[in-house]
mmCIF file of N, CA and C in Angstrom:
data_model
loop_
_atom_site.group_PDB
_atom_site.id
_atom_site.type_symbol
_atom_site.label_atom_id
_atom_site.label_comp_id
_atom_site.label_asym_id
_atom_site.label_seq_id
_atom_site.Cartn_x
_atom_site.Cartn_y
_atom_site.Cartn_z
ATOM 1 N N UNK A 1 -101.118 78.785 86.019
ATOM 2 C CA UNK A 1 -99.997 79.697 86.004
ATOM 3 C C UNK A 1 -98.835 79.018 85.275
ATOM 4 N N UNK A 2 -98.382 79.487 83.924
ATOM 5 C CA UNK A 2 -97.168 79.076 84.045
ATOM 6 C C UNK A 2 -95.866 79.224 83.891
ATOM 7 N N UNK A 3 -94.877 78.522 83.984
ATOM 8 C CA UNK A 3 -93.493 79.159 84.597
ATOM 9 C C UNK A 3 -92.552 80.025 83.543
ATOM 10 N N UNK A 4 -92.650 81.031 83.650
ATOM 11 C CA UNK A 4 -91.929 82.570 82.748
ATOM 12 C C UNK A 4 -90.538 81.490 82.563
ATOM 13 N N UNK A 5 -89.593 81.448 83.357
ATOM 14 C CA UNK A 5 -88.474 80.899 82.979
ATOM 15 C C UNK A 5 -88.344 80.170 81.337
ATOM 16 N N UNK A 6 -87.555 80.627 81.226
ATOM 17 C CA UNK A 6 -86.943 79.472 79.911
ATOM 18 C C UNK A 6 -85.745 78.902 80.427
ATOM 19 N N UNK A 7 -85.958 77.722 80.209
ATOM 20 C CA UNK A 7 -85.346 76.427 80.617
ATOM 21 C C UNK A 7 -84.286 75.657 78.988
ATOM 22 N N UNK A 8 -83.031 76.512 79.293
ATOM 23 C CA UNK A 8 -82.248 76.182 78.155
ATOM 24 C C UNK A 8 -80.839 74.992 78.648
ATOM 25 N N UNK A 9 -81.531 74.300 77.723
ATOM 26 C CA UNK A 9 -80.323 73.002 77.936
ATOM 27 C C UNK A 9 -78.609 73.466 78.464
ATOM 28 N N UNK A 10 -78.011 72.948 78.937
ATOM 29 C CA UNK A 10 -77.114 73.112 79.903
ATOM 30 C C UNK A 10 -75.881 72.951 78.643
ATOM 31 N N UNK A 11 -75.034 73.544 78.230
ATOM 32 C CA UNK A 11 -74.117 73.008 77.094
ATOM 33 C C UNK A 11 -72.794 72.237 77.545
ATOM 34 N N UNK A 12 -72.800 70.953 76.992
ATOM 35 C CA UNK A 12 -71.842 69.709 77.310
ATOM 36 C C UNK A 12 -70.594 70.152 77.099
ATOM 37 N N UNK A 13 -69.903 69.554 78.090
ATOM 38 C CA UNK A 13 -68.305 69.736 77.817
ATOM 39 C C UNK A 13 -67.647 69.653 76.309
ATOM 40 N N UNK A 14 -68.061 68.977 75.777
ATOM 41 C CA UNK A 14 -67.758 69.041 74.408
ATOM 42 C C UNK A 14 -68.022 70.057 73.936
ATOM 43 N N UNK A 15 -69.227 70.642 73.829
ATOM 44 C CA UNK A 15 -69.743 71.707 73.264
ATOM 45 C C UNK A 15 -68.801 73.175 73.201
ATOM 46 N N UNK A 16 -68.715 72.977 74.963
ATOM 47 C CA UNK A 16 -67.960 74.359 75.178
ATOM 48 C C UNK A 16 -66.801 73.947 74.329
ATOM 49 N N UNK A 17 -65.886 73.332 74.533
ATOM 50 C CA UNK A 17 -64.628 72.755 73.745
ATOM 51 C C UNK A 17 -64.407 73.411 72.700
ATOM 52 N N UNK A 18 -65.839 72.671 72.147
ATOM 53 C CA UNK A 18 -65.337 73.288 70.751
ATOM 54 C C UNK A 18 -65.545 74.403 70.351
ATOM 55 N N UNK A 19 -66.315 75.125 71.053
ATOM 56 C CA UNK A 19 -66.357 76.795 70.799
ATOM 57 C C UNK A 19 -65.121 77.554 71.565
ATOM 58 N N UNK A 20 -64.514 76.741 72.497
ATOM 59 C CA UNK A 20 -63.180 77.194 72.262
ATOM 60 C C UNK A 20 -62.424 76.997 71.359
ATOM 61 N N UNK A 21 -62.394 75.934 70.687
ATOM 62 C CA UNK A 21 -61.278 75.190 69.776
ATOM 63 C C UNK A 21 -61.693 76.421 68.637
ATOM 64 N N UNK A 22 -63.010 76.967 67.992
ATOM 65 C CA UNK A 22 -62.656 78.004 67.159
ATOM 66 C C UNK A 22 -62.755 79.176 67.321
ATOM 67 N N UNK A 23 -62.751 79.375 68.639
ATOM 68 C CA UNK A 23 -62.231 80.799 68.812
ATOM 69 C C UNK A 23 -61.271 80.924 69.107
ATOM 70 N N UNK A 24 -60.283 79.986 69.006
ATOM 71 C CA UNK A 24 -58.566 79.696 68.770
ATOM 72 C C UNK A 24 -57.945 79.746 67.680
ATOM 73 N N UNK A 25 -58.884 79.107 66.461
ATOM 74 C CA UNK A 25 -58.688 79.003 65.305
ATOM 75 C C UNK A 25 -59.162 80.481 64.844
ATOM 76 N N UNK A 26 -60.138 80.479 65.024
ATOM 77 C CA UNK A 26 -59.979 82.488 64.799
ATOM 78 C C UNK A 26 -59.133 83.633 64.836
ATOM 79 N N UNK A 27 -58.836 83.256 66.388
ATOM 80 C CA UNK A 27 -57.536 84.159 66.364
ATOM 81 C C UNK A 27 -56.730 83.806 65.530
ATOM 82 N N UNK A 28 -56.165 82.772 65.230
ATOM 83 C CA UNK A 28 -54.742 82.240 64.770
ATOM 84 C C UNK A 28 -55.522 82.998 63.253
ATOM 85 N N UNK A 29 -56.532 82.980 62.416
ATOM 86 C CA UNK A 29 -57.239 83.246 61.241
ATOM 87 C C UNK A 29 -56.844 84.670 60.941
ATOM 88 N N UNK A 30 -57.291 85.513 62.181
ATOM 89 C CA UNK A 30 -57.084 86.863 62.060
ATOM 90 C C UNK A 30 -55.358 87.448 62.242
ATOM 91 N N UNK A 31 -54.719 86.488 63.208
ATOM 92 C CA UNK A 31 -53.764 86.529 62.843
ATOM 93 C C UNK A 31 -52.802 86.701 61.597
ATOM 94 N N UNK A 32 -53.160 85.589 60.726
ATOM 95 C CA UNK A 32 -52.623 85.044 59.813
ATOM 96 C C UNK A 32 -53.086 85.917 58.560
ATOM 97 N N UNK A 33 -54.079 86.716 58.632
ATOM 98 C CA UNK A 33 -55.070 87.702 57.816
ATOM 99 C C UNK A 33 -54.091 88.753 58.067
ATOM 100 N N UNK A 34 -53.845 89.087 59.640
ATOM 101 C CA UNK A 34 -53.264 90.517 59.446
ATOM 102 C C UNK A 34 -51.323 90.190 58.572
ATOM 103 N N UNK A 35 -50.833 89.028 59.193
ATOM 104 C CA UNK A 35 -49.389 89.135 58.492
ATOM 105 C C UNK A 35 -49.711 89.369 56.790
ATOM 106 N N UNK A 36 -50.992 89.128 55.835
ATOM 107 C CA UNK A 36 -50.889 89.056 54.769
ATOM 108 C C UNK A 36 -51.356 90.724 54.345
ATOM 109 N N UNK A 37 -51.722 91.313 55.508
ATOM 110 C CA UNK A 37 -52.341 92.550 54.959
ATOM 111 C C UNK A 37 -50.645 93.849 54.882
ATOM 112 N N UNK A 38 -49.634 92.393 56.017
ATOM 113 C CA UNK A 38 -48.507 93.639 56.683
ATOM 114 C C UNK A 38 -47.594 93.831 55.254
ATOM 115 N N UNK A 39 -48.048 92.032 54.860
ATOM 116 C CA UNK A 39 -46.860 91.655 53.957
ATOM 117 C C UNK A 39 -47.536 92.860 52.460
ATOM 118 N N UNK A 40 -48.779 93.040 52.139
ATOM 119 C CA UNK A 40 -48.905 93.888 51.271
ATOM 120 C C UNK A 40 -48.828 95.039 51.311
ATOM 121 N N UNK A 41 -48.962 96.127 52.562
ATOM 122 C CA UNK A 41 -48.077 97.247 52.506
ATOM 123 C C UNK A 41 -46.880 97.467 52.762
ATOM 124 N N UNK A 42 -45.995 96.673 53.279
ATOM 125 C CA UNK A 42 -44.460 96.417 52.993
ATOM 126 C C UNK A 42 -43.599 96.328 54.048
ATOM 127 N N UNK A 43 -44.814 96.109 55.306
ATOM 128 C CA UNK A 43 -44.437 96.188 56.737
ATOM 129 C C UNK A 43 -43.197 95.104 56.799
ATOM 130 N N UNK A 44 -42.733 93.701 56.444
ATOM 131 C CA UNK A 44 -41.896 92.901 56.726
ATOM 132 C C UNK A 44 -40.705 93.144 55.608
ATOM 133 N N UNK A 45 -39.640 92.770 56.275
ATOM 134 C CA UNK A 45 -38.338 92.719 55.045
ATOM 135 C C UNK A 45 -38.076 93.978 54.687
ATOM 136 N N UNK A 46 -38.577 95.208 55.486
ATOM 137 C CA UNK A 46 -38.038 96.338 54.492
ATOM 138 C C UNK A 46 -38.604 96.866 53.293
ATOM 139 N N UNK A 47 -40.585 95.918 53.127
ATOM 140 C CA UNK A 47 -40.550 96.437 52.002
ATOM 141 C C UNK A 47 -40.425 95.808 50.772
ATOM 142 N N UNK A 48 -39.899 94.742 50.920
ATOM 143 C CA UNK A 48 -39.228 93.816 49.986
ATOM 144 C C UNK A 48 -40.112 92.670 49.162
ATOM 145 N N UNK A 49 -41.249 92.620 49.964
ATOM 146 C CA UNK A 49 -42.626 92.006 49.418
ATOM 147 C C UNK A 49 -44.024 92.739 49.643
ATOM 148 N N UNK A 50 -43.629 93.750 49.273
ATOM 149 C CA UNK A 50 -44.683 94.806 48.967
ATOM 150 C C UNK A 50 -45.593 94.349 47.932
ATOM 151 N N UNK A 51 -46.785 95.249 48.183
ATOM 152 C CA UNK A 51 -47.757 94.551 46.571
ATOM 153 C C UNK A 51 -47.159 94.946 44.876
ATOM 154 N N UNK A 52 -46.819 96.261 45.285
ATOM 155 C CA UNK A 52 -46.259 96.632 43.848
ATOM 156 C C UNK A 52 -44.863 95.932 43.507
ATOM 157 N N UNK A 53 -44.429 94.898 44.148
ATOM 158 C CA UNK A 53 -43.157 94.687 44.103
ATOM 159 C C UNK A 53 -43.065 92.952 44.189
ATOM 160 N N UNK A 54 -44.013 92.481 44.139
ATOM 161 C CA UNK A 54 -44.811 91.021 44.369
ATOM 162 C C UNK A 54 -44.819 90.526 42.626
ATOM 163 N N UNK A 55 -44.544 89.427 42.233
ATOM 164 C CA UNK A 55 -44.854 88.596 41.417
ATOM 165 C C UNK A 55 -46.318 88.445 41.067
ATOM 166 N N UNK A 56 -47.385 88.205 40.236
ATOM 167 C CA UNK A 56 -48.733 88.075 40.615
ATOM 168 C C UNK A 56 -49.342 87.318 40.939
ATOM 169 N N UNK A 57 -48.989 85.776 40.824
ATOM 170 C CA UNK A 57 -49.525 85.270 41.777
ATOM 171 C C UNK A 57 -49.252 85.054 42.790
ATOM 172 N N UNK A 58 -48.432 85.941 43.735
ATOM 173 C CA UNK A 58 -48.201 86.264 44.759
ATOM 174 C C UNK A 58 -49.675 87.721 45.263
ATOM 175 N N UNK A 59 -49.676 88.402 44.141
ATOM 176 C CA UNK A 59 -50.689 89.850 44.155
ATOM 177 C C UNK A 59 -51.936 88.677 44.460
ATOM 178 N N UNK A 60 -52.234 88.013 43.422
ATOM 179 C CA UNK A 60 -53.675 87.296 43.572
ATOM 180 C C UNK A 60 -54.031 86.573 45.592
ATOM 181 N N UNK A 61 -52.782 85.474 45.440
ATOM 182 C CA UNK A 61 -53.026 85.097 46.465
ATOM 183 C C UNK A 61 -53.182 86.004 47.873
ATOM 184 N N UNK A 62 -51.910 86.471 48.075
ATOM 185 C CA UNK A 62 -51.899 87.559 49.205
ATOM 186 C C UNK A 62 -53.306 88.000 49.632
ATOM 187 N N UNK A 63 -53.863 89.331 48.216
ATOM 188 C CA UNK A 63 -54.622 89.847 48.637
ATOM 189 C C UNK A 63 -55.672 88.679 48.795
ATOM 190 N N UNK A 64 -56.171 88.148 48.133
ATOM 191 C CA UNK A 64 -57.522 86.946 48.212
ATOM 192 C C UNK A 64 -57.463 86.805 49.537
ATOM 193 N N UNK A 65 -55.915 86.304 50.416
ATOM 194 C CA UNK A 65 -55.952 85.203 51.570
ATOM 195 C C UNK A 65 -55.938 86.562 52.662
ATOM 196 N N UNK A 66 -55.592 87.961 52.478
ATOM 197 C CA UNK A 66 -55.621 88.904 53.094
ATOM 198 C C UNK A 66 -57.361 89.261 53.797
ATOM 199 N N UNK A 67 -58.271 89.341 52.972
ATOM 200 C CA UNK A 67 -59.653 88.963 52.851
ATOM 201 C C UNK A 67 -60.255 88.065 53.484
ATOM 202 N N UNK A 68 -60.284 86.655 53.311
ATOM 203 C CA UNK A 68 -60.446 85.768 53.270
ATOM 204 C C UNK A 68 -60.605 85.214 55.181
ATOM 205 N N UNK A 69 -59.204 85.285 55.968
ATOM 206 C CA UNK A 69 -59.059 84.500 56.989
ATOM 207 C C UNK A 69 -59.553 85.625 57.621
ATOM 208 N N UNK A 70 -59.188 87.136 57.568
ATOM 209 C CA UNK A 70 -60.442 87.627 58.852
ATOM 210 C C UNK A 70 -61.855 87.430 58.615
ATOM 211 N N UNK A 71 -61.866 87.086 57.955
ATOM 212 C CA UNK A 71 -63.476 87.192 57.412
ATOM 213 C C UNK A 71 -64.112 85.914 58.072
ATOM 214 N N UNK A 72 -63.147 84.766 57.882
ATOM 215 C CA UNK A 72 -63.520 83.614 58.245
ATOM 216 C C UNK A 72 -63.416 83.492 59.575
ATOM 217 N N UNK A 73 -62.164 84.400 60.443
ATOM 218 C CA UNK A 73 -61.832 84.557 61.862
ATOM 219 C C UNK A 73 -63.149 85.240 62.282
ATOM 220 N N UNK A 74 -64.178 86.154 62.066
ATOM 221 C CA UNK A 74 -65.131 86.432 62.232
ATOM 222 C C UNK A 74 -66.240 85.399 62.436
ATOM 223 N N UNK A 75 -66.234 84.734 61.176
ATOM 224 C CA UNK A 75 -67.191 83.266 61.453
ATOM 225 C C UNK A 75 -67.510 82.518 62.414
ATOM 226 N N UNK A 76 -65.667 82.200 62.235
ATOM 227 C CA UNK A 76 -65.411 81.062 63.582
ATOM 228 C C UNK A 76 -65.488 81.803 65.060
ATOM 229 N N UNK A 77 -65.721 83.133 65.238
ATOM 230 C CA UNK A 77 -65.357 83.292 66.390
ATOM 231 C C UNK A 77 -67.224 83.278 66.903
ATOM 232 N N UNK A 78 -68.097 84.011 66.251
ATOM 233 C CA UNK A 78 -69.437 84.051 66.202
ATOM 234 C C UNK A 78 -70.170 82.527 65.878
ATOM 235 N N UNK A 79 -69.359 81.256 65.569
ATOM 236 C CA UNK A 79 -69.512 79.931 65.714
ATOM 237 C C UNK A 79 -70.641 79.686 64.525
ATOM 238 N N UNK A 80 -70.721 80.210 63.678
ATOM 239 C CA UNK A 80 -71.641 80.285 62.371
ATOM 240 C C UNK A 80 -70.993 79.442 61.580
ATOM 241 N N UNK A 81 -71.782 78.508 60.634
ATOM 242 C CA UNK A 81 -71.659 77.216 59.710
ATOM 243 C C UNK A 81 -70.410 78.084 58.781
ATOM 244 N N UNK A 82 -71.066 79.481 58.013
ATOM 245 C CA UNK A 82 -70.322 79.941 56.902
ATOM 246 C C UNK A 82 -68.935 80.216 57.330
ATOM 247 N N UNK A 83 -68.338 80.807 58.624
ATOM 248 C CA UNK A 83 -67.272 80.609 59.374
ATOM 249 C C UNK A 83 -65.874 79.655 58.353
ATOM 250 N N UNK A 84 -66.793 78.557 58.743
ATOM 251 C CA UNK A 84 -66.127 77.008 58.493
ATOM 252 C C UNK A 84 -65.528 76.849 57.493
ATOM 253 N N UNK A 85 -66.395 77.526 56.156
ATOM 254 C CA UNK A 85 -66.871 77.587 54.805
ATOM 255 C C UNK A 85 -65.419 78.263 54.518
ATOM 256 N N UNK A 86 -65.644 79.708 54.975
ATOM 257 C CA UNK A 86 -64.691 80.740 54.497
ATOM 258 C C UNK A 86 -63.138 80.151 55.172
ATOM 259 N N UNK A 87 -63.066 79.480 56.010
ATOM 260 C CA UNK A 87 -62.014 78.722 56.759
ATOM 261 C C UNK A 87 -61.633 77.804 55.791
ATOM 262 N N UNK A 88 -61.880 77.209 55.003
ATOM 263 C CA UNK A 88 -61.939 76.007 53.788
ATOM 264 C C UNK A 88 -61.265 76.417 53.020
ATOM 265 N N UNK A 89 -62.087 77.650 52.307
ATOM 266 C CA UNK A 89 -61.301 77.778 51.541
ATOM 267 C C UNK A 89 -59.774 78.180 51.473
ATOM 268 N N UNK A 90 -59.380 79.368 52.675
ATOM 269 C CA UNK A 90 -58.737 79.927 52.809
ATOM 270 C C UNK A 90 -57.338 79.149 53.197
ATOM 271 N N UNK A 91 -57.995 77.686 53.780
ATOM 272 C CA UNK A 91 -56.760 76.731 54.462
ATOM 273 C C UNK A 91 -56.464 76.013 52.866
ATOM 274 N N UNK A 92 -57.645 75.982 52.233
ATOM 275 C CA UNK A 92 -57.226 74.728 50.872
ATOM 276 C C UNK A 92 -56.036 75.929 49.912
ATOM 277 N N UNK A 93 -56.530 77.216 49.510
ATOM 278 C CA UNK A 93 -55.706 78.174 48.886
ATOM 279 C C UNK A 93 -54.330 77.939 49.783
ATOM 280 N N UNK A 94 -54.046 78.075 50.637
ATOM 281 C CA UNK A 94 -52.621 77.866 51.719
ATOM 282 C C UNK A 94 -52.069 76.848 51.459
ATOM 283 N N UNK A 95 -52.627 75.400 51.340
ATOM 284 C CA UNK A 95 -52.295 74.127 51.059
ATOM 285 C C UNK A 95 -52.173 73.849 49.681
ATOM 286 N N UNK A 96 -52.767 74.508 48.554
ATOM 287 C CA UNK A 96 -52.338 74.343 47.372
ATOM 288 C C UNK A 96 -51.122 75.361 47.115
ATOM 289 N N UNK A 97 -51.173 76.648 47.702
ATOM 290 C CA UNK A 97 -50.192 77.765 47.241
ATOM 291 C C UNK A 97 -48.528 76.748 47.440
ATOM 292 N N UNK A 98 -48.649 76.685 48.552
ATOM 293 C CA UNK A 98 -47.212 75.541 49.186
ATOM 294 C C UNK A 98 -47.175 74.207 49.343
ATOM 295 N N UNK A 99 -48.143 73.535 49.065
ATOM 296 C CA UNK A 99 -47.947 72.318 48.645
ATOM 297 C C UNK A 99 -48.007 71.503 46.959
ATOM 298 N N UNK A 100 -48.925 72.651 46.301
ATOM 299 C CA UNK A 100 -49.090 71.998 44.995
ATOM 300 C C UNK A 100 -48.360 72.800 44.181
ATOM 301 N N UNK A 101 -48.001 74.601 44.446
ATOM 302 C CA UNK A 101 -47.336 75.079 43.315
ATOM 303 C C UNK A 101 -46.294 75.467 44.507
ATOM 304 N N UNK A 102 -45.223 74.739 45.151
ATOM 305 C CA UNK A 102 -43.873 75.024 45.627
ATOM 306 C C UNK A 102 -42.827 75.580 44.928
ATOM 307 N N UNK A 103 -43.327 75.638 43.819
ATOM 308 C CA UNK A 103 -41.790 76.375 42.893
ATOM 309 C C UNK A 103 -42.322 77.823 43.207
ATOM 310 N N UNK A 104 -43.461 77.973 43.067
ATOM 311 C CA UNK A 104 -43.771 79.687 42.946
ATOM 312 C C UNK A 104 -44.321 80.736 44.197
ATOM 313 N N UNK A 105 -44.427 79.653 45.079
ATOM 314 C CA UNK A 105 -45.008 80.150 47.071
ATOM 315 C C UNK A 105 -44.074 79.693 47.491
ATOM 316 N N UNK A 106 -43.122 78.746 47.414
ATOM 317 C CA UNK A 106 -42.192 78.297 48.506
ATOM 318 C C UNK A 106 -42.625 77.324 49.144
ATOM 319 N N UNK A 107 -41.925 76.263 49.572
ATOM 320 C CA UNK A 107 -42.608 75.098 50.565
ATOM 321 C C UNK A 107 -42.859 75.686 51.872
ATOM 322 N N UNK A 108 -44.148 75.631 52.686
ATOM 323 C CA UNK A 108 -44.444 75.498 53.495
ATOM 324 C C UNK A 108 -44.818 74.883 54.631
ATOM 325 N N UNK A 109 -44.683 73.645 55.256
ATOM 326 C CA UNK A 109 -44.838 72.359 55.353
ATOM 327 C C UNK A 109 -45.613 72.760 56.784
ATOM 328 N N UNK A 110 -45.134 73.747 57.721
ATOM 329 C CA UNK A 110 -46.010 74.014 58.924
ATOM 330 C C UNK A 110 -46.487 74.362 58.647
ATOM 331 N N UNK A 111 -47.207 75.117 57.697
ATOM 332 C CA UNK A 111 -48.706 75.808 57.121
ATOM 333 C C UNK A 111 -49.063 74.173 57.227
ATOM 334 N N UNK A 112 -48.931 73.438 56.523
ATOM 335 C CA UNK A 112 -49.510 72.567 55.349
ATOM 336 C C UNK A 112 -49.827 71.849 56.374
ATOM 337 N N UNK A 113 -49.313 71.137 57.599
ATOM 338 C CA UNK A 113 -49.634 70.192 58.777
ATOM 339 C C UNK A 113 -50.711 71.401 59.611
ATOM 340 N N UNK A 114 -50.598 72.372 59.664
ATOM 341 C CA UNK A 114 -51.425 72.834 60.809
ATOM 342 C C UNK A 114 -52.502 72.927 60.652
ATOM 343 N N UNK A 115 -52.772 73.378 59.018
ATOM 344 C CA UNK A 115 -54.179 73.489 58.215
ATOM 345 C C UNK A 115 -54.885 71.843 58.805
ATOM 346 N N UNK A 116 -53.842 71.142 58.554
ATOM 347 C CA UNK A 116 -54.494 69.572 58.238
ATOM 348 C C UNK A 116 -55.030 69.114 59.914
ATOM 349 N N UNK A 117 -53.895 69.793 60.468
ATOM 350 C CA UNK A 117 -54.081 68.929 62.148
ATOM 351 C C UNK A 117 -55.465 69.733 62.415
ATOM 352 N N UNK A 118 -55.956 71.229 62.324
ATOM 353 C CA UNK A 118 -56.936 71.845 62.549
ATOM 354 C C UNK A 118 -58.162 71.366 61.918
ATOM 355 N N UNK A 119 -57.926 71.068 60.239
ATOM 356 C CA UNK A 119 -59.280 70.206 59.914
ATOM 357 C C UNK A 119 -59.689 68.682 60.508
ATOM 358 N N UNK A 120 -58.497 67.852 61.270
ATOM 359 C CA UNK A 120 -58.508 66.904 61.475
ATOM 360 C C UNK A 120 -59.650 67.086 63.113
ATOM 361 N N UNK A 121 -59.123 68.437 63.675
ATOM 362 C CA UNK A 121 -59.821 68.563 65.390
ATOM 363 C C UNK A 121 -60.980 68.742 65.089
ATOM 364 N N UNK A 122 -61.083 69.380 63.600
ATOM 365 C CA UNK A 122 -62.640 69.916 63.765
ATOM 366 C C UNK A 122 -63.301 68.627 63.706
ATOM 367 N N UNK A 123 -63.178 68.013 62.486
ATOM 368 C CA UNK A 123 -63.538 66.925 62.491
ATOM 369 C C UNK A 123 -64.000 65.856 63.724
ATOM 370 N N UNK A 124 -62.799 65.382 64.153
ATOM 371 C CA UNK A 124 -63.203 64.933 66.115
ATOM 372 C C UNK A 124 -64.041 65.573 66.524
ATOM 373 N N UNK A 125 -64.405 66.778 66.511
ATOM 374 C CA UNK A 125 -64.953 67.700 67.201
ATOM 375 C C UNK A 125 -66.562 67.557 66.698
ATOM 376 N N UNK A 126 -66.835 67.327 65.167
ATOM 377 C CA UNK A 126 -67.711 67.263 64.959
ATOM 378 C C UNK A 126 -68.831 65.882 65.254
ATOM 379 N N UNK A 127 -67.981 64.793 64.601
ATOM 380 C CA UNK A 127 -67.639 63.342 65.588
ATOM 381 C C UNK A 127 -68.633 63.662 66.697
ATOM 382 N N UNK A 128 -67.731 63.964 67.816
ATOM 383 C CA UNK A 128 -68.257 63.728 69.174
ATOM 384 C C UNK A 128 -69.833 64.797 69.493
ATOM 385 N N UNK A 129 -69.705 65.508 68.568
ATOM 386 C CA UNK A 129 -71.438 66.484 69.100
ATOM 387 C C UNK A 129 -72.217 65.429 68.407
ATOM 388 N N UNK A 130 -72.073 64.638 67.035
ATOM 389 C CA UNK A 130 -72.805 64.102 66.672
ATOM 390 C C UNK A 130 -73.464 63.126 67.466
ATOM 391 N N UNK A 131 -72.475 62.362 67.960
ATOM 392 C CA UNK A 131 -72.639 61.143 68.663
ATOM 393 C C UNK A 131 -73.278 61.412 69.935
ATOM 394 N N UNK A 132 -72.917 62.718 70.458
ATOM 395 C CA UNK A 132 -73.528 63.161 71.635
ATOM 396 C C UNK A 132 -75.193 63.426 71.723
ATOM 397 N N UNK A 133 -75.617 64.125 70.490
ATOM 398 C CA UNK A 133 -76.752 64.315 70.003
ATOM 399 C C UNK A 133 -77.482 63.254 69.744
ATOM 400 N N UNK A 134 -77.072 62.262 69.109
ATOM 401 C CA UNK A 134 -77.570 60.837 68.972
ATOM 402 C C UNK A 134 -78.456 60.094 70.573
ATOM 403 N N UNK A 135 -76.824 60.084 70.989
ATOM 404 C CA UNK A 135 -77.793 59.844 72.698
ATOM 405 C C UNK A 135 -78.445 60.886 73.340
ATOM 406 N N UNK A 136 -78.495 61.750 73.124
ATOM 407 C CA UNK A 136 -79.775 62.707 73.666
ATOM 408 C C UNK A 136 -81.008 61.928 73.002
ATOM 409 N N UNK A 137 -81.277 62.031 71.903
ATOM 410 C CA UNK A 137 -82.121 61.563 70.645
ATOM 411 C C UNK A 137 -82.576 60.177 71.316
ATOM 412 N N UNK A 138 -81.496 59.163 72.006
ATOM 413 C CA UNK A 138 -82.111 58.312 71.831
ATOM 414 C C UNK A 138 -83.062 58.269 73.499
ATOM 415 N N UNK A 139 -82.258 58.984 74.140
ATOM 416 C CA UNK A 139 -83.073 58.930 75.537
ATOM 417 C C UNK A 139 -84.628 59.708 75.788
ATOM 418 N N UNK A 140 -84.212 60.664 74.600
ATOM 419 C CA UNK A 140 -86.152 61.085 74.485
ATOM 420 C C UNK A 140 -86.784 60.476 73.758
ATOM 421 N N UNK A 141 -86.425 59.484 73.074
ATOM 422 C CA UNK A 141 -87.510 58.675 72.350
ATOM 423 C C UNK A 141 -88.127 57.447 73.163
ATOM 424 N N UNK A 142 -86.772 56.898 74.018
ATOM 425 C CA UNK A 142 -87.618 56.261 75.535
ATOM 426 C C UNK A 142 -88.741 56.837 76.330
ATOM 427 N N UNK A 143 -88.528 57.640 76.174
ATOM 428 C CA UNK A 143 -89.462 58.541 77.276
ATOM 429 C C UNK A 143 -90.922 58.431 77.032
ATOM 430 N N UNK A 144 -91.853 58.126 77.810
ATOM 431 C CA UNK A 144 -93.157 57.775 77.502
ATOM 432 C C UNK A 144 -94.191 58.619 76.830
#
């Protein structure tokens, strides 16, 4: 006879963590998706940075990054690799718009640290499953 159950590994504190940590970053994604969708129909300022009324590479970026972070807030929230991907890009476009062309986006400097502090958690984050996985790895290879 044998046992119907499936017997699924128990998920480590870390683990959960970090599937909180991006379904935090998600929100904040979709967040940050919807201010670019408000800023192109003219919801902030009156109007005043509307799309038809936008510089173009303001038109390019906007809409691209309008796209872009729900899409990626989707990723990260469903915890999928491509998530990450679409998160990349969308933080590197943010970090070049206000850090590399500041004459024409404006300095942004809390964009520019938060992008960085968030790739920095993932990072830790990734770190510690690795290492965690490692010692799993190494305790079943003891095993007779």
């Amino acid at each position: 006879m044998q046992d119907e159950s499936v017997h699924t590994p128990k998920p480590s504190l870390t683990d959960l963590l970090f599937v909180l940590f991006l379904r935090i970053v998600a929100f904040c994604g979709l967040w940050v998706g919807l201010k670019y969708w408000a800023m192109l129909v003219g919801f902030p300022g009156q109007g005043a940075m509307r799309f038809d009324l936008m510089p173009i590479p303001w038109r390019v970026a906007a809409t691209s990054l309008a796209v872009v972070f729900p899409v990626a807030a989707i990723g990260l929230w469903m915890t999928v690799s491509w998530g990450v991907v679409i998160w990349i890009i969308g933080a590197g476009a943010q970090i070049a718009m206000h850090g590399v062309w500041p004459r024409i986006f404006g300095p942004d400097m809390p964009v520019i640290l938060f992008h960085l502090a968030v790739a920095g958690a993932y990072l830790a984050f990734r770190i510690m499953l690795y290492i965690e996985w490692r010692r799993k790895e190494e305790v079943r290879l003891d095993l007779p």
